[in-house]
Tab-separated table of C-alpha atoms in Angstrom:
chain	number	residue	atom	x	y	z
A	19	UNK	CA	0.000	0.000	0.000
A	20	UNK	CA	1.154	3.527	-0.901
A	21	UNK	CA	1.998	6.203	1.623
A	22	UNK	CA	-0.221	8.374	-0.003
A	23	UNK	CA	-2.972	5.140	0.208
A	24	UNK	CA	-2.789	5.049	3.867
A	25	UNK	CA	-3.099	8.511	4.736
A	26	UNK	CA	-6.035	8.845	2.904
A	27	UNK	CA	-7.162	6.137	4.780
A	28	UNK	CA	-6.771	7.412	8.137
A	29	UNK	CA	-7.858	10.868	7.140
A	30	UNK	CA	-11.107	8.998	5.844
A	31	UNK	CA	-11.432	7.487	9.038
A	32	UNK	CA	-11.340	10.883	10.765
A	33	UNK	CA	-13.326	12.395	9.055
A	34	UNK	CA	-16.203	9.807	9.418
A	35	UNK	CA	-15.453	9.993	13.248
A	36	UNK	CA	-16.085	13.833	12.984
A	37	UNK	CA	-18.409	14.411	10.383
A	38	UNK	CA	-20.792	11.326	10.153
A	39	UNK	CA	-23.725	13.429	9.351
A	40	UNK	CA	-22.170	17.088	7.272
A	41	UNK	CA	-20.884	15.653	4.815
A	42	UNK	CA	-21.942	12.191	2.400
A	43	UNK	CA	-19.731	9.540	1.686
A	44	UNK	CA	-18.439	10.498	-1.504
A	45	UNK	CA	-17.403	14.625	-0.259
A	46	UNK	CA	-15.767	12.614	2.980
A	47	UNK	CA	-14.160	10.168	0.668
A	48	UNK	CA	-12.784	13.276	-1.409
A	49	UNK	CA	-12.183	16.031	1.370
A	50	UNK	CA	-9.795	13.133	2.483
A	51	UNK	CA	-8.039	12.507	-0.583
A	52	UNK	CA	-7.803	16.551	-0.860
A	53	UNK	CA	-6.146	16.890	2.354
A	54	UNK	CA	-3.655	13.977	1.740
A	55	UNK	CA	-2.980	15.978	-1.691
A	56	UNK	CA	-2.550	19.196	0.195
A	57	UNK	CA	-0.332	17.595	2.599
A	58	UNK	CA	1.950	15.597	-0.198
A	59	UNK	CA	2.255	18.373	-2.669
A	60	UNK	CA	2.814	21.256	-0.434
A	61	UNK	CA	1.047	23.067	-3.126
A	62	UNK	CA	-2.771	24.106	-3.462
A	63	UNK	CA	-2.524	24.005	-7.174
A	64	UNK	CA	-5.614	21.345	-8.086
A	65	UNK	CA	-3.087	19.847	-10.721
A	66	UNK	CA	-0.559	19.458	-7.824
A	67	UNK	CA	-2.438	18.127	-5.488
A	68	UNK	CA	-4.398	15.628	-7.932
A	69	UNK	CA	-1.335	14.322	-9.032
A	70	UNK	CA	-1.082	12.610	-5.956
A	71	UNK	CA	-4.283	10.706	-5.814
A	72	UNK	CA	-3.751	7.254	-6.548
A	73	UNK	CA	-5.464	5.671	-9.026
A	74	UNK	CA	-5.753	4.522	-13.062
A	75	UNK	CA	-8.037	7.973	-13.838
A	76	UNK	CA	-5.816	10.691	-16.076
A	77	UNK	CA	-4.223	13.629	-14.293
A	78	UNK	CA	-6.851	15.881	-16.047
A	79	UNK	CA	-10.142	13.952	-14.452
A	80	UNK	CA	-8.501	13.874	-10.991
A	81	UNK	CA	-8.120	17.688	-11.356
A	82	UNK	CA	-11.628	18.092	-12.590
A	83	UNK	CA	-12.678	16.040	-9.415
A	84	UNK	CA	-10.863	18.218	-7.282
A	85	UNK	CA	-12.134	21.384	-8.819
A	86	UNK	CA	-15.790	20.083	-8.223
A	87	UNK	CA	-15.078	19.448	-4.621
A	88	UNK	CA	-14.529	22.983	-4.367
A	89	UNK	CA	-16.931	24.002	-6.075
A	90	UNK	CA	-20.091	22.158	-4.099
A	91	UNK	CA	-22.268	24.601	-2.405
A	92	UNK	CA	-23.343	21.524	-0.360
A	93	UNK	CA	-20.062	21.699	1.635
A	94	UNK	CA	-20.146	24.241	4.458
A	95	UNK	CA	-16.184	25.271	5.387
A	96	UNK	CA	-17.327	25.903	8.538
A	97	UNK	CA	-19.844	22.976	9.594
A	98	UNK	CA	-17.206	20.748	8.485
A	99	UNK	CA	-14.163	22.217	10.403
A	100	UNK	CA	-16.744	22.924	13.504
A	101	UNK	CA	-15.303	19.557	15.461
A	102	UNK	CA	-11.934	20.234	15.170
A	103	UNK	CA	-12.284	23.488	16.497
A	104	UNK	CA	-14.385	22.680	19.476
A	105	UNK	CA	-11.732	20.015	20.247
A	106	UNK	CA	-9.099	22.582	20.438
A	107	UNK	CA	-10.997	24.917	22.331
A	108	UNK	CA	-12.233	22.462	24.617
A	109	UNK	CA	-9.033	21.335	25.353
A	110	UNK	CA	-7.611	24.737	25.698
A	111	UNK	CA	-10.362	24.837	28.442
A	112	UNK	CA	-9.912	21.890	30.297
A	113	UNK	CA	-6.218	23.315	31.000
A	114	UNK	CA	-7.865	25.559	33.348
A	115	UNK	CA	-5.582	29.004	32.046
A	116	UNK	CA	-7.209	31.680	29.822
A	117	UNK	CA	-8.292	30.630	26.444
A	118	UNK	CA	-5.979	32.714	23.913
A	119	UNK	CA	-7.385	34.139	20.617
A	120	UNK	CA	-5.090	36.012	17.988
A	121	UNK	CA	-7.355	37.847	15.134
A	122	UNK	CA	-5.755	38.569	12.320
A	123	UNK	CA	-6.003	39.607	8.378
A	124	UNK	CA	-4.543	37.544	5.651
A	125	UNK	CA	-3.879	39.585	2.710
A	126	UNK	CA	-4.032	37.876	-0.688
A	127	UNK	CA	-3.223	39.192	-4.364
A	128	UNK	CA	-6.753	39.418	-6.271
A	129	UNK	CA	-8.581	41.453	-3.563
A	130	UNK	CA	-8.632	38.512	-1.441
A	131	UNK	CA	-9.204	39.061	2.361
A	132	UNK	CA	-9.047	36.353	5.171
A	133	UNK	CA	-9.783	37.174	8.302
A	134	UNK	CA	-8.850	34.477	10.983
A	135	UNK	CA	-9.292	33.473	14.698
A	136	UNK	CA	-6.507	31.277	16.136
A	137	UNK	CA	-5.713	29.724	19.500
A	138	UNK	CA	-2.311	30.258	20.735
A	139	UNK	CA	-0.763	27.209	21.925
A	140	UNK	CA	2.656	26.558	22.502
A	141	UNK	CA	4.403	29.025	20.493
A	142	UNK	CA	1.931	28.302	17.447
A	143	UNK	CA	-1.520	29.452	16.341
A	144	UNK	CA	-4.194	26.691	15.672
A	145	UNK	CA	-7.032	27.986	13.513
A	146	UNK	CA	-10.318	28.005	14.692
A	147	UNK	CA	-12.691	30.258	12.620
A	148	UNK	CA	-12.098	32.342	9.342
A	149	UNK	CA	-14.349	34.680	7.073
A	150	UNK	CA	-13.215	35.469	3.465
A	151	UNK	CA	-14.137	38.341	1.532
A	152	UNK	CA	-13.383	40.297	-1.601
A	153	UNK	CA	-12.085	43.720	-0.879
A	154	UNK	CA	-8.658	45.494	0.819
A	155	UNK	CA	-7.864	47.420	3.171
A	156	UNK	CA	-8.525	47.175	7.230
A	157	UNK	CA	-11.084	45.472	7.837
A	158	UNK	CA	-14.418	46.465	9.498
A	159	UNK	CA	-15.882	46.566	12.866
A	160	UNK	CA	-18.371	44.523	11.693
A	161	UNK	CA	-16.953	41.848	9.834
A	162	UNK	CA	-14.703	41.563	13.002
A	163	UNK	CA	-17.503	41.207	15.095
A	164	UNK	CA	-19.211	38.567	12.798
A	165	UNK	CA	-15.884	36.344	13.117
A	166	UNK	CA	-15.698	37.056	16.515
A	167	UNK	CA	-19.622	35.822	16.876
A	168	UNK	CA	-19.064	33.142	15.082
A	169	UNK	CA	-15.891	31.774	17.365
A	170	UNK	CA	-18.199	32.579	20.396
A	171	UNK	CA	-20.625	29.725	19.073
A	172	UNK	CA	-17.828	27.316	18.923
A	173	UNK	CA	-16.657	28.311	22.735
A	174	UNK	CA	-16.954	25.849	25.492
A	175	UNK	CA	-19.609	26.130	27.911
A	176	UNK	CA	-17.210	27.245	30.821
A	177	UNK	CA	-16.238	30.249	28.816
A	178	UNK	CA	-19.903	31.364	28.872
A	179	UNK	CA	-19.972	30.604	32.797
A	180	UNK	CA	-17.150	32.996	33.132
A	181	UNK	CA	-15.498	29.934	34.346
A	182	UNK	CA	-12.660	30.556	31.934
A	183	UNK	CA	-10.584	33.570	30.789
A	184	UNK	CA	-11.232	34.487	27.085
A	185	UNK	CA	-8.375	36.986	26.319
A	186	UNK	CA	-8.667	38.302	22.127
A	187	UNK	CA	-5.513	39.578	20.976
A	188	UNK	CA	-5.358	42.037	17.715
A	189	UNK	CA	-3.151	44.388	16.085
A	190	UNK	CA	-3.543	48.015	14.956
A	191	UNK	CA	-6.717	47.070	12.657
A	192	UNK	CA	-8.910	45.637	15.225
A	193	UNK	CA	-8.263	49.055	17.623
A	194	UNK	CA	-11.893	50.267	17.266
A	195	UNK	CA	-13.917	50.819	21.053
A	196	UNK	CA	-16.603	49.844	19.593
A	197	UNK	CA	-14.906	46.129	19.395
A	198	UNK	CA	-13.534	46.806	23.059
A	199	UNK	CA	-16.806	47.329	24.195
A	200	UNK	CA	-18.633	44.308	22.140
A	201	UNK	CA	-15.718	42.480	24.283
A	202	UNK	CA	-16.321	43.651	26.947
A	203	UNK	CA	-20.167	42.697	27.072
A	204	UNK	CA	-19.545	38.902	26.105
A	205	UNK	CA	-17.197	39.223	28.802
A	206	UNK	CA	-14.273	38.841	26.962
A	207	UNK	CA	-10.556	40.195	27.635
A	208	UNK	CA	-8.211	41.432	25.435
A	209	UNK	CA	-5.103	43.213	24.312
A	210	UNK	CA	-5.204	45.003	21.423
A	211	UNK	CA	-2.663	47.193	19.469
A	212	UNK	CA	-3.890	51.225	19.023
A	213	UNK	CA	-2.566	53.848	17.102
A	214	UNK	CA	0.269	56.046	18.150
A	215	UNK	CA	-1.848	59.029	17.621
A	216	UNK	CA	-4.506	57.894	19.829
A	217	UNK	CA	-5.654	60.402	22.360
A	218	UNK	CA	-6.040	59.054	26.231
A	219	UNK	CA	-6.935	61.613	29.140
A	220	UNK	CA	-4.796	60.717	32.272
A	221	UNK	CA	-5.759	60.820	35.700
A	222	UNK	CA	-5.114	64.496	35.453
A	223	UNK	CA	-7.751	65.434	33.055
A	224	UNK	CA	-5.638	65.990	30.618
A	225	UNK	CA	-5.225	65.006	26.881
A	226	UNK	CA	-2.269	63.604	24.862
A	227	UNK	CA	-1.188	61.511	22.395
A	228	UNK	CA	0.131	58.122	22.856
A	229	UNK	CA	3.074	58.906	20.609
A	230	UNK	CA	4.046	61.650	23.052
A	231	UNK	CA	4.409	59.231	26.137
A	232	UNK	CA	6.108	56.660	24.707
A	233	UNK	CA	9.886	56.462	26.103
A	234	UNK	CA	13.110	56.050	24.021
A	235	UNK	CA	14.468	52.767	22.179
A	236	UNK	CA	15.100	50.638	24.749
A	237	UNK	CA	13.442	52.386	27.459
A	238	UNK	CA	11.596	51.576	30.506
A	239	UNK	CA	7.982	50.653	29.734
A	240	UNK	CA	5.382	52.694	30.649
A	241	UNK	CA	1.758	52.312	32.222
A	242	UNK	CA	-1.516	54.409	32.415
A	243	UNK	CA	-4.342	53.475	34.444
A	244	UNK	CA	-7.759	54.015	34.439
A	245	UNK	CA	-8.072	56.433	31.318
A	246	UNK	CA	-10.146	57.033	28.522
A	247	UNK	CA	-9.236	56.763	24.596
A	248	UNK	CA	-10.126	58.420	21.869
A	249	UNK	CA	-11.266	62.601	22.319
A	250	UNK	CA	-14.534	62.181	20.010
A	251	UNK	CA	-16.086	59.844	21.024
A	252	UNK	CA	-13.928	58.970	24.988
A	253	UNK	CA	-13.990	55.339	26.185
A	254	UNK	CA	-13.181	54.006	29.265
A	255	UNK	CA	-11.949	53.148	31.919
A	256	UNK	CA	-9.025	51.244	30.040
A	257	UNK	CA	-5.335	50.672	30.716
A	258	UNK	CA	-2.484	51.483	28.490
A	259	UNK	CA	1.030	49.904	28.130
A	260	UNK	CA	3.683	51.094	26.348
A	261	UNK	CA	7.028	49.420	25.103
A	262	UNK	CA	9.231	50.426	22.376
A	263	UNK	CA	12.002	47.641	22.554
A	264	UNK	CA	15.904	47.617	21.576
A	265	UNK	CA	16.023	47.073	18.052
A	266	UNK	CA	12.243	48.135	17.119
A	267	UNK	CA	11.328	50.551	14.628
A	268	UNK	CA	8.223	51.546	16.301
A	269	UNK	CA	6.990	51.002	20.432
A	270	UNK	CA	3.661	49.423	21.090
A	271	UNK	CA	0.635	50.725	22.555
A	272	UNK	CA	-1.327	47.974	23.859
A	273	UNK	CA	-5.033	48.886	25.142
A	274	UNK	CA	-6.753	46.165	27.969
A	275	UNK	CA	-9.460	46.285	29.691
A	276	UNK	CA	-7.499	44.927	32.630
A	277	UNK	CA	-7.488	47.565	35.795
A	278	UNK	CA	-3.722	47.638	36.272
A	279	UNK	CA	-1.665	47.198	33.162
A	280	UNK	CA	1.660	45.204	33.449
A	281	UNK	CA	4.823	43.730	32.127
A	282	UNK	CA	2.167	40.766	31.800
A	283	UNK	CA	-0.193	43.119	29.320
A	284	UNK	CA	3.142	43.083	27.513
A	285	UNK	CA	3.610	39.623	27.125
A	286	UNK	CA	0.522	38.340	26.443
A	287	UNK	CA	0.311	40.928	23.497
A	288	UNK	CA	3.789	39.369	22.372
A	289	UNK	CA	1.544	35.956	21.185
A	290	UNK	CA	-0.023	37.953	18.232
A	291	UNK	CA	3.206	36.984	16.318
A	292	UNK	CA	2.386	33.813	16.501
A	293	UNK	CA	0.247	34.351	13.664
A	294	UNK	CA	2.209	35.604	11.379
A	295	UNK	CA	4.056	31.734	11.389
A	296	UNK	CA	0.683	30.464	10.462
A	297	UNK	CA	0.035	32.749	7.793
A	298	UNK	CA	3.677	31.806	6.923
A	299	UNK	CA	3.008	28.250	6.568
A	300	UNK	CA	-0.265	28.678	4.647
A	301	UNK	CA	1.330	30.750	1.785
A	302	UNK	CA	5.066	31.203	0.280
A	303	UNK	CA	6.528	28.988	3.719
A	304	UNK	CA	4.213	26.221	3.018
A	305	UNK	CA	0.704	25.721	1.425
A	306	UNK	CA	1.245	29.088	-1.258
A	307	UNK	CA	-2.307	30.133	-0.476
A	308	UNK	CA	-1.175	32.877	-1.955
A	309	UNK	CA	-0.989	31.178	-5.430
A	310	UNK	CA	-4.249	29.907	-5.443
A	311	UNK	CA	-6.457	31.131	-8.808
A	312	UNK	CA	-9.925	30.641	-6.515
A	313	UNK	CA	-11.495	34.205	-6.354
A	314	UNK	CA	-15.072	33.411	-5.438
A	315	UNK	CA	-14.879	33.982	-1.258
A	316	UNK	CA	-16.867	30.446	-1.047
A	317	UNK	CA	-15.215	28.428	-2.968
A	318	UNK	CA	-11.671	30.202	-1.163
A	319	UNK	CA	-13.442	29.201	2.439
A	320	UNK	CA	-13.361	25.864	1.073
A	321	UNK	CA	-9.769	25.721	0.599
A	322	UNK	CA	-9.176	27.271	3.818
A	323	UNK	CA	-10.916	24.551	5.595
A	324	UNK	CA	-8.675	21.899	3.714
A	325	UNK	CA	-5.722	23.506	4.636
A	326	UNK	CA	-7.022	23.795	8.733
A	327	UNK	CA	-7.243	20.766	8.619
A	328	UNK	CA	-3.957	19.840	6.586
A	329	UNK	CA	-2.362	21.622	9.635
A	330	UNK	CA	-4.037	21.049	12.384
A	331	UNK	CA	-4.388	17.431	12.374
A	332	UNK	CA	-0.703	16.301	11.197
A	333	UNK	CA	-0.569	13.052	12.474
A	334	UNK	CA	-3.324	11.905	10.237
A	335	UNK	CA	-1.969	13.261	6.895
A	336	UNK	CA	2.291	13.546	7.448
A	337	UNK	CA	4.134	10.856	5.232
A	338	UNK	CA	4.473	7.230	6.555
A	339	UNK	CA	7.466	4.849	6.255
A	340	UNK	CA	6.637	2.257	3.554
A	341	UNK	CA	6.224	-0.484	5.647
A	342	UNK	CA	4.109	-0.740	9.023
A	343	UNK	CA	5.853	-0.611	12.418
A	344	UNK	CA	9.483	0.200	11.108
A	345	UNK	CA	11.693	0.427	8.712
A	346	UNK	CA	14.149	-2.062	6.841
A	347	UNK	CA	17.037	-1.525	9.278
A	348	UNK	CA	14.567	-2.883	12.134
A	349	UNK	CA	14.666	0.184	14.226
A	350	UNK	CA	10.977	2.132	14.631
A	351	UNK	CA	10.186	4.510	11.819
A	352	UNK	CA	10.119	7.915	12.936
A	353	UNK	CA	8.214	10.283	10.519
A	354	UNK	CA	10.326	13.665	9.020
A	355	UNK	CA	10.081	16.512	11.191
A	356	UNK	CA	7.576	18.891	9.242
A	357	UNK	CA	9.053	21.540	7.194
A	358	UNK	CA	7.034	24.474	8.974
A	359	UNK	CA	8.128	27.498	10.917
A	360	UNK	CA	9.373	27.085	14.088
A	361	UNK	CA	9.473	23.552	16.046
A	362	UNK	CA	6.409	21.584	15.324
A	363	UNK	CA	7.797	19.036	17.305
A	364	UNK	CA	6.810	20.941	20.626
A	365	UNK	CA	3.038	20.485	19.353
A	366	UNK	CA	2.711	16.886	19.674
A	367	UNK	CA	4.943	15.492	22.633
A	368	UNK	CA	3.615	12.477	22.954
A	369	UNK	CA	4.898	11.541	19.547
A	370	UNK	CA	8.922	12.405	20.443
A	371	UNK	CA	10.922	9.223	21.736
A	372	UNK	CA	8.968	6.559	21.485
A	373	UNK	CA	7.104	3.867	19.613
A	374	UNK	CA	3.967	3.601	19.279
A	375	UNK	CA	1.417	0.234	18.514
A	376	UNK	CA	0.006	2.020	15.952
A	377	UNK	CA	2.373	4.437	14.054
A	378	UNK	CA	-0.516	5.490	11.574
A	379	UNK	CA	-3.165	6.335	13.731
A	380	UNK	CA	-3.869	9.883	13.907
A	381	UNK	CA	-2.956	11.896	16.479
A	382	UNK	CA	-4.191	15.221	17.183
A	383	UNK	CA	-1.609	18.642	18.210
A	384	UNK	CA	-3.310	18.110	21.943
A	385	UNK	CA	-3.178	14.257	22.117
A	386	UNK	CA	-3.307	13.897	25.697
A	387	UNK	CA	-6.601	14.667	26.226
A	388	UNK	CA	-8.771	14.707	22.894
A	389	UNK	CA	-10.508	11.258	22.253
A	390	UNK	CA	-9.460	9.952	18.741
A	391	UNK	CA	-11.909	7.011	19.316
């Protein structure tokens, strides 16, 4: 059996696992052999990625089968990623720390916009909910808040409870009060990146610029307490921390809700690059989204959702020795470290150092907790 065979195998088996009832056999039985393409051609090209689909059928009807796939109104991106992000989030919960959300905009030639919710974990940024639009630019309060209403769906019931932390994390595009104060009635926390020209009143009444407090390169950081941003239209209370680092062409102003802002404000903030690996790995990096010729926003959601789960779920689609249980040499097969950003190996612990009775069974990025069945 082909290592290409048995991936799509085990991806098939997933996928009936997760999605018994979203999708019918045949879109399982192809979403499967998509994602084994994605994950063997390291290309989104439909040519690419067909050419890896075993079978007898010409190169030309295997890339007219993958075309279709993405092109079926009957599969809903986001039904059909829904488990795998309630898995992660659920997990994230069951940790007990605050659940971690970076929001970000991908930026893609053709007018192509995706905007994306992630969960930081462990240096990384695990998708968990994406819109895709036609336009440029910064994107707007409300398409923010629709992708931020749509991860709130997909939240665990303890987050509602107020059980656990929910801290949002955005740069300069996602600095609007009117998104701090949706936040802030769900509840939510967050950290988000404002202009340097933002006005904040201090405790003395009066107004100034952000840019005008900020200290030198290198610095000590500074904090303000309990003020209000923006002179228009003022909102508050809020705090503010400011950092301009050694080596940085430009400090941060990071806004919280939080009543005392810290070195910790700081730090958290720090996460949002996680990100920008992910969006890495999805285009020149990785995946080259970026190359993709699909313009219509549905169709691109689609692809999206291929490639979440391409990523996410590594285990179930990474290349397998030839033979089961080893190699020729008699010593275990270990599987090639990803070629990713950053150390992927630091995702999946439980798969470092040691055999396993199964080598090919999937395995989830949070395997110590999330029933594979």
């Amino acid at each position: 059996m082909t290592d290409s065979l048995r991936i799509q195998r085990k991806m098939h088996q997933t996928l009936c696992q997760h999605l018994p009832e979203k999708l019918s056999k045949p879109q399982r039985r192809n979403l499967s052999w998509v994602i084994a393409g994605l994950h063997q051609a390291e290309h989104v090209h439909f040519s690419k990625v067909a050419s890896k689909r075993v079978g007898s059928a010409t190169l030309e009807s295997k890339t007219r089968q993958v075309r279709r796939f993405f092109s079926n109104e009957q599969v809903d991106p986001q039904c059909c990623y829904q488990p795998v992000a309630e898995l992660l989030l659920k997990q994230a919960a069951a940790s007990g720390g605050p659940i971690r959300v970076l929001v970000d905009t991908l930026e893609l030639s053709g007018e192509r916009q995706v905007l994306m919710a992630a969960l930081a974990h462990r240096r990384r940024a695990l998708p968990v909910c994406w819109q895709v639009r036609r336009r440029t630019g910064v994107s707007g309060v409300e398409q923010q808040r629709g992708l931020l209403e749509a991860l709130s769906k997909r939240m665990p019931s303890s987050c509602a409870s107020g059980d656990i932390q929910v801290v949002v994390i955005g740069d300069g595009a996602f600095h609007s009060t009117d998104l701090m104060g949706y936040l802030s009635d769900k509840g939510w926390s967050y950290r988000l990146r404002v202009h340097r020209d933002t006005y904040v009143q201090l405790s003395n009444g009066e107004w100034k610029q952000l840019g005008n407090l900020a200290p030198e390169e290198g610095g000590e950081n500074r904090y303000f307490d309990g003020v209000q941003v923006t002179k228009e239209d003022p909102y508050g209370p809020v705090s503010i921390a400011i950092c301009h680092a050694e080596g940085e062409d430009a400090p941060w102003f990071i806004c919280t809700d939080q009543k005392e802002a810290d070195y910790l404000t700081l730090r958290t903030y720090s996460r949002r690059m996680w990100i920008e690996g992910l969006f890495g790995d999805l285009e020149d990096g990785g995946f080259r989204l970026n190359r993709s010729r699909l313009y219509q926003p549905e169709r691109l959601s689609r692809l999206v959702m291929a490639l979440a789960w391409t990523y996410v779920w590594p285990g179930a689609c990474r290349r397998v020795g030839r033979e089961k249980g080893g190699s020729s040499s008699g010593r275990p097969h270990r599987p090639p470290r990803p070629k990713l950003s950053g150390d992927r190996s630091t995702l999946y612990p439980a798969m470092r150092n040691q055999r396993k009775p199964d080598p090919y069974r999937p395995q989830t990025l949070l395997p110590k907790t999330v029933p594979m069945g």
